[in-house]
Amino acid sequence: MLDNVTALDENSFAAFIRQAELPVIVDFWADWCAPCQQLLPLLDEAALQMQGKVLFAKVNTQQAPAVGFQYAIRSIPTLMLFYHGQEITRRAGVMTPAQIRQWLMESMP
């Protein structure tokens, strides 16, 4: 497990994004997905760089299919940005830490 990214499941997801005081970036991924594996260390690096400004979490869509279904995840990896429990935006594909920071800055009101 990545130190800076919180693993969520069907039991913890809703409470985590609803109770977070900071924006939350959630990575929807799966073990078999090569681009997802490529993104994991980049996500950990971004989480370290943005510590105190945003929280990072991940949901394995194979282990928590109801969460993926609830948010109509059609491709992985998909990053979703939540603020006060509400989805702000989403983006599919691998992004570098710099691209994640830029996406966050462009997406927050």
Tab-separated table of N, CA and C in Angstrom:
chain	number	residue	atom	x	y	z
A	1	MET	N	0.837	-1.183	0.000
A	1	MET	CA	0.000	0.000	0.000
A	1	MET	C	0.875	1.238	0.000
A	2	LEU	N	0.447	2.247	-0.705
A	2	LEU	CA	1.187	3.491	-0.774
A	2	LEU	C	0.966	4.291	0.504
A	3	ASP	N	2.032	4.868	1.025
A	3	ASP	CA	1.965	5.568	2.305
A	3	ASP	C	1.105	6.822	2.269
A	4	ASN	N	1.074	7.522	1.154
A	4	ASN	CA	0.393	8.810	1.071
A	4	ASN	C	-0.990	8.728	0.436
A	5	VAL	N	-1.406	7.523	0.076
A	5	VAL	CA	-2.691	7.319	-0.597
A	5	VAL	C	-3.520	6.339	0.237
A	6	THR	N	-4.714	6.758	0.636
A	6	THR	CA	-5.582	5.947	1.484
A	6	THR	C	-6.402	4.977	0.640
A	7	ALA	N	-6.329	3.696	0.962
A	7	ALA	CA	-7.138	2.690	0.269
A	7	ALA	C	-8.548	2.708	0.851
A	8	LEU	N	-9.536	2.844	-0.028
A	8	LEU	CA	-10.938	2.870	0.382
A	8	LEU	C	-11.662	1.657	-0.188
A	9	ASP	N	-12.741	1.271	0.490
A	9	ASP	CA	-13.577	0.184	-0.005
A	9	ASP	C	-15.037	0.625	0.056
A	10	GLU	N	-15.938	-0.304	-0.193
A	10	GLU	CA	-17.364	0.040	-0.229
A	10	GLU	C	-17.872	0.537	1.121
A	11	ASN	N	-17.235	0.129	2.206
A	11	ASN	CA	-17.667	0.545	3.540
A	11	ASN	C	-17.115	1.907	3.947
A	12	SER	N	-15.959	2.278	3.449
A	12	SER	CA	-15.305	3.510	3.905
A	12	SER	C	-15.390	4.671	2.925
A	13	PHE	N	-15.725	4.411	1.673
A	13	PHE	CA	-15.659	5.440	0.634
A	13	PHE	C	-16.524	6.664	0.935
A	14	ALA	N	-17.810	6.469	1.132
A	14	ALA	CA	-18.739	7.600	1.279
A	14	ALA	C	-18.376	8.480	2.463
A	15	ALA	N	-18.082	7.881	3.600
A	15	ALA	CA	-17.738	8.663	4.791
A	15	ALA	C	-16.444	9.433	4.576
A	16	PHE	N	-15.466	8.811	3.928
A	16	PHE	CA	-14.175	9.472	3.715
A	16	PHE	C	-14.338	10.736	2.878
A	17	ILE	N	-15.019	10.640	1.744
A	17	ILE	CA	-15.131	11.828	0.882
A	17	ILE	C	-16.078	12.871	1.468
A	18	ARG	N	-17.055	12.440	2.228
A	18	ARG	CA	-18.018	13.375	2.822
A	18	ARG	C	-17.409	14.132	3.999
A	19	GLN	N	-16.593	13.461	4.804
A	19	GLN	CA	-16.046	14.060	6.019
A	19	GLN	C	-14.729	14.792	5.806
A	20	ALA	N	-14.109	14.620	4.663
A	20	ALA	CA	-12.817	15.268	4.410
A	20	ALA	C	-12.976	16.784	4.337
A	21	GLU	N	-12.108	17.489	5.038
A	21	GLU	CA	-12.130	18.947	4.992
A	21	GLU	C	-11.378	19.478	3.776
A	22	LEU	N	-10.500	18.672	3.233
A	22	LEU	CA	-9.728	19.039	2.045
A	22	LEU	C	-10.350	18.387	0.813
A	23	PRO	N	-10.022	18.893	-0.380
A	23	PRO	CA	-10.426	18.180	-1.595
A	23	PRO	C	-9.822	16.769	-1.580
A	24	VAL	N	-10.498	15.836	-2.223
A	24	VAL	CA	-10.036	14.446	-2.277
A	24	VAL	C	-9.933	14.022	-3.737
A	25	ILE	N	-8.765	13.522	-4.125
A	25	ILE	CA	-8.583	12.916	-5.444
A	25	ILE	C	-8.618	11.406	-5.245
A	26	VAL	N	-9.548	10.751	-5.932
A	26	VAL	CA	-9.713	9.303	-5.813
A	26	VAL	C	-9.306	8.647	-7.126
A	27	ASP	N	-8.425	7.672	-7.015
A	27	ASP	CA	-7.972	6.884	-8.158
A	27	ASP	C	-8.772	5.588	-8.196
A	28	PHE	N	-9.541	5.393	-9.257
A	28	PHE	CA	-10.243	4.130	-9.484
A	28	PHE	C	-9.328	3.267	-10.343
A	29	TRP	N	-8.989	2.082	-9.861
A	29	TRP	CA	-7.972	1.251	-10.490
A	29	TRP	C	-8.310	-0.229	-10.301
A	30	ALA	N	-7.469	-1.095	-10.892
A	30	ALA	CA	-7.572	-2.547	-10.697
A	30	ALA	C	-6.180	-3.154	-10.820
A	31	ASP	N	-5.992	-4.307	-10.186
A	31	ASP	CA	-4.692	-4.987	-10.189
A	31	ASP	C	-4.212	-5.351	-11.593
A	32	TRP	N	-5.136	-5.742	-12.471
A	32	TRP	CA	-4.774	-6.238	-13.801
A	32	TRP	C	-4.466	-5.115	-14.795
A	33	CYS	N	-4.700	-3.872	-14.422
A	33	CYS	CA	-4.586	-2.722	-15.326
A	33	CYS	C	-3.162	-2.159	-15.323
A	34	ALA	N	-2.431	-2.340	-16.431
A	34	ALA	CA	-1.045	-1.857	-16.518
A	34	ALA	C	-0.934	-0.338	-16.356
A	35	PRO	N	-1.771	0.477	-17.021
A	35	PRO	CA	-1.684	1.923	-16.794
A	35	PRO	C	-1.964	2.304	-15.333
A	36	CYS	N	-2.830	1.540	-14.675
A	36	CYS	CA	-3.108	1.794	-13.252
A	36	CYS	C	-1.846	1.575	-12.419
A	37	GLN	N	-1.120	0.512	-12.726
A	37	GLN	CA	0.126	0.224	-12.009
A	37	GLN	C	1.158	1.325	-12.258
A	38	GLN	N	1.160	1.863	-13.466
A	38	GLN	CA	2.065	2.962	-13.813
A	38	GLN	C	1.705	4.224	-13.023
A	39	LEU	N	0.424	4.449	-12.796
A	39	LEU	CA	-0.034	5.654	-12.108
A	39	LEU	C	0.230	5.619	-10.605
A	40	LEU	N	0.207	4.452	-9.978
A	40	LEU	CA	0.299	4.370	-8.517
A	40	LEU	C	1.495	5.116	-7.921
A	41	PRO	N	2.736	4.909	-8.392
A	41	PRO	CA	3.847	5.660	-7.793
A	41	PRO	C	3.772	7.159	-8.101
A	42	LEU	N	3.207	7.521	-9.252
A	42	LEU	CA	3.039	8.935	-9.591
A	42	LEU	C	2.026	9.587	-8.660
A	43	LEU	N	0.984	8.851	-8.334
A	43	LEU	CA	-0.035	9.344	-7.412
A	43	LEU	C	0.556	9.526	-6.017
A	44	ASP	N	1.365	8.582	-5.590
A	44	ASP	CA	2.017	8.677	-4.286
A	44	ASP	C	2.928	9.902	-4.234
A	45	GLU	N	3.658	10.144	-5.308
A	45	GLU	CA	4.539	11.315	-5.388
A	45	GLU	C	3.723	12.609	-5.339
A	46	ALA	N	2.623	12.658	-6.084
A	46	ALA	CA	1.758	13.843	-6.081
A	46	ALA	C	1.179	14.074	-4.689
A	47	ALA	N	0.780	12.997	-4.016
A	47	ALA	CA	0.218	13.113	-2.666
A	47	ALA	C	1.246	13.691	-1.704
A	48	LEU	N	2.480	13.271	-1.832
A	48	LEU	CA	3.552	13.792	-0.987
A	48	LEU	C	3.783	15.277	-1.268
A	49	GLN	N	3.794	15.649	-2.541
A	49	GLN	CA	4.026	17.041	-2.935
A	49	GLN	C	2.889	17.963	-2.507
A	50	MET	N	1.664	17.450	-2.463
A	50	MET	CA	0.497	18.287	-2.157
A	50	MET	C	-0.060	18.028	-0.760
A	51	GLN	N	0.756	17.436	0.091
A	51	GLN	CA	0.333	17.122	1.449
A	51	GLN	C	-0.181	18.381	2.150
A	52	GLY	N	-1.316	18.263	2.809
A	52	GLY	CA	-1.912	19.392	3.510
A	52	GLY	C	-2.833	20.238	2.650
A	53	LYS	N	-2.833	19.995	1.331
A	53	LYS	CA	-3.683	20.754	0.409
A	53	LYS	C	-4.797	19.905	-0.179
A	54	VAL	N	-4.530	18.624	-0.309
A	54	VAL	CA	-5.492	17.694	-0.905
A	54	VAL	C	-5.210	16.296	-0.356
A	55	LEU	N	-6.247	15.492	-0.236
A	55	LEU	CA	-6.100	14.102	0.185
A	55	LEU	C	-6.163	13.204	-1.045
A	56	PHE	N	-5.445	12.112	-0.998
A	56	PHE	CA	-5.441	11.149	-2.092
A	56	PHE	C	-5.946	9.805	-1.582
A	57	ALA	N	-6.783	9.183	-2.386
A	57	ALA	CA	-7.332	7.874	-2.035
A	57	ALA	C	-7.404	7.025	-3.293
A	58	LYS	N	-7.601	5.725	-3.096
A	58	LYS	CA	-7.742	4.824	-4.236
A	58	LYS	C	-8.804	3.792	-3.934
A	59	VAL	N	-9.496	3.375	-4.993
A	59	VAL	CA	-10.536	2.355	-4.893
A	59	VAL	C	-10.247	1.293	-5.947
A	60	ASN	N	-10.042	0.067	-5.493
A	60	ASN	CA	-9.862	-1.055	-6.404
A	60	ASN	C	-11.251	-1.455	-6.906
A	61	THR	N	-11.500	-1.252	-8.182
A	61	THR	CA	-12.839	-1.478	-8.730
A	61	THR	C	-13.241	-2.953	-8.734
A	62	GLN	N	-12.271	-3.854	-8.638
A	62	GLN	CA	-12.607	-5.278	-8.549
A	62	GLN	C	-13.059	-5.644	-7.141
A	63	GLN	N	-12.484	-4.994	-6.142
A	63	GLN	CA	-12.824	-5.289	-4.754
A	63	GLN	C	-13.996	-4.446	-4.256
A	64	ALA	N	-14.269	-3.330	-4.931
A	64	ALA	CA	-15.372	-2.441	-4.541
A	64	ALA	C	-16.195	-2.070	-5.773
A	65	PRO	N	-16.809	-3.062	-6.427
A	65	PRO	CA	-17.519	-2.784	-7.677
A	65	PRO	C	-18.705	-1.833	-7.512
A	66	ALA	N	-19.329	-1.814	-6.348
A	66	ALA	CA	-20.493	-0.941	-6.153
A	66	ALA	C	-20.105	0.531	-6.248
A	67	VAL	N	-18.911	0.875	-5.780
A	67	VAL	CA	-18.461	2.271	-5.856
A	67	VAL	C	-18.208	2.649	-7.312
A	68	GLY	N	-17.540	1.776	-8.044
A	68	GLY	CA	-17.316	2.029	-9.467
A	68	GLY	C	-18.620	2.158	-10.233
A	69	PHE	N	-19.587	1.318	-9.905
A	69	PHE	CA	-20.893	1.366	-10.555
A	69	PHE	C	-21.625	2.659	-10.209
A	70	GLN	N	-21.576	3.049	-8.938
A	70	GLN	CA	-22.253	4.265	-8.480
A	70	GLN	C	-21.779	5.497	-9.246
A	71	TYR	N	-20.489	5.537	-9.558
A	71	TYR	CA	-19.929	6.695	-10.256
A	71	TYR	C	-19.712	6.437	-11.747
A	72	ALA	N	-20.293	5.368	-12.265
A	72	ALA	CA	-20.246	5.047	-13.696
A	72	ALA	C	-18.822	5.085	-14.244
A	73	ILE	N	-17.921	4.390	-13.548
A	73	ILE	CA	-16.537	4.312	-14.002
A	73	ILE	C	-16.502	3.383	-15.210
A	74	ARG	N	-16.126	3.917	-16.348
A	74	ARG	CA	-16.131	3.153	-17.603
A	74	ARG	C	-14.733	2.729	-18.046
A	75	SER	N	-13.712	3.459	-17.594
A	75	SER	CA	-12.336	3.101	-17.936
A	75	SER	C	-11.460	3.390	-16.722
A	76	ILE	N	-10.369	2.659	-16.637
A	76	ILE	CA	-9.433	2.877	-15.546
A	76	ILE	C	-8.024	2.985	-16.109
A	77	PRO	N	-7.169	3.743	-15.473
A	77	PRO	CA	-7.442	4.501	-14.261
A	77	PRO	C	-8.311	5.728	-14.543
A	78	THR	N	-9.177	6.029	-13.602
A	78	THR	CA	-9.946	7.269	-13.617
A	78	THR	C	-9.679	7.986	-12.306
A	79	LEU	N	-9.309	9.252	-12.396
A	79	LEU	CA	-9.150	10.089	-11.216
A	79	LEU	C	-10.382	10.963	-11.090
A	80	MET	N	-10.938	11.011	-9.887
A	80	MET	CA	-12.093	11.867	-9.614
A	80	MET	C	-11.731	12.821	-8.492
A	81	LEU	N	-12.147	14.068	-8.643
A	81	LEU	CA	-11.929	15.082	-7.623
A	81	LEU	C	-13.241	15.337	-6.894
A	82	PHE	N	-13.221	15.189	-5.579
A	82	PHE	CA	-14.384	15.444	-4.729
A	82	PHE	C	-14.066	16.592	-3.781
A	83	TYR	N	-15.083	17.381	-3.469
A	83	TYR	CA	-14.937	18.432	-2.467
A	83	TYR	C	-16.236	18.498	-1.680
A	84	HIS	N	-16.137	18.361	-0.365
A	84	HIS	CA	-17.302	18.308	0.523
A	84	HIS	C	-18.287	17.228	0.069
A	85	GLY	N	-17.747	16.087	-0.358
A	85	GLY	CA	-18.570	14.954	-0.729
A	85	GLY	C	-19.153	14.991	-2.128
A	86	GLN	N	-18.928	16.067	-2.851
A	86	GLN	CA	-19.495	16.216	-4.194
A	86	GLN	C	-18.420	16.035	-5.260
A	87	GLU	N	-18.780	15.345	-6.335
A	87	GLU	CA	-17.851	15.220	-7.462
A	87	GLU	C	-17.708	16.578	-8.142
A	88	ILE	N	-16.463	17.001	-8.331
A	88	ILE	CA	-16.164	18.246	-9.033
A	88	ILE	C	-15.865	17.952	-10.501
A	89	THR	N	-14.998	16.976	-10.731
A	89	THR	CA	-14.612	16.614	-12.093
A	89	THR	C	-13.934	15.248	-12.066
A	90	ARG	N	-13.690	14.709	-13.258
A	90	ARG	CA	-12.976	13.440	-13.384
A	90	ARG	C	-12.119	13.464	-14.631
A	91	ARG	N	-11.136	12.580	-14.639
A	91	ARG	CA	-10.246	12.465	-15.791
A	91	ARG	C	-9.723	11.033	-15.864
A	92	ALA	N	-9.753	10.461	-17.045
A	92	ALA	CA	-9.259	9.098	-17.242
A	92	ALA	C	-7.842	9.136	-17.798
A	93	GLY	N	-7.053	8.141	-17.422
A	93	GLY	CA	-5.706	8.012	-17.955
A	93	GLY	C	-4.635	8.358	-16.942
A	94	VAL	N	-3.400	8.090	-17.333
A	94	VAL	CA	-2.244	8.335	-16.473
A	94	VAL	C	-1.866	9.810	-16.549
A	95	MET	N	-1.570	10.391	-15.391
A	95	MET	CA	-1.100	11.777	-15.324
A	95	MET	C	0.140	11.836	-14.441
A	96	THR	N	1.035	12.749	-14.755
A	96	THR	CA	2.210	12.981	-13.922
A	96	THR	C	1.792	13.814	-12.709
A	97	PRO	N	2.637	13.883	-11.682
A	97	PRO	CA	2.309	14.747	-10.543
A	97	PRO	C	2.062	16.202	-10.957
A	98	ALA	N	2.841	16.722	-11.898
A	98	ALA	CA	2.640	18.103	-12.371
A	98	ALA	C	1.282	18.249	-13.057
A	99	GLN	N	0.894	17.265	-13.849
A	99	GLN	CA	-0.415	17.310	-14.508
A	99	GLN	C	-1.553	17.213	-13.490
A	100	ILE	N	-1.354	16.424	-12.447
A	100	ILE	CA	-2.369	16.311	-11.397
A	100	ILE	C	-2.526	17.647	-10.681
A	101	ARG	N	-1.418	18.300	-10.345
A	101	ARG	CA	-1.476	19.621	-9.694
A	101	ARG	C	-2.195	20.628	-10.579
A	102	GLN	N	-1.862	20.648	-11.861
A	102	GLN	CA	-2.489	21.576	-12.803
A	102	GLN	C	-3.990	21.308	-12.907
A	103	TRP	N	-4.359	20.044	-13.010
A	103	TRP	CA	-5.772	19.649	-13.081
A	103	TRP	C	-6.515	20.111	-11.837
A	104	LEU	N	-5.898	19.932	-10.674
A	104	LEU	CA	-6.512	20.362	-9.421
A	104	LEU	C	-6.717	21.878	-9.414
A	105	MET	N	-5.699	22.631	-9.799
A	105	MET	CA	-5.800	24.095	-9.805
A	105	MET	C	-6.872	24.580	-10.775
A	106	GLU	N	-6.984	23.941	-11.923
A	106	GLU	CA	-7.987	24.333	-12.922
A	106	GLU	C	-9.404	23.946	-12.494
A	107	SER	N	-9.524	22.928	-11.663
A	107	SER	CA	-10.835	22.366	-11.341
A	107	SER	C	-11.483	22.936	-10.091
A	108	MET	N	-10.678	23.449	-9.178
A	108	MET	CA	-11.245	23.945	-7.922
A	108	MET	C	-11.851	25.331	-8.114
A	109	PRO	N	-13.051	25.540	-7.561
A	109	PRO	CA	-13.698	26.858	-7.693
A	109	PRO	C	-12.959	27.932	-6.903
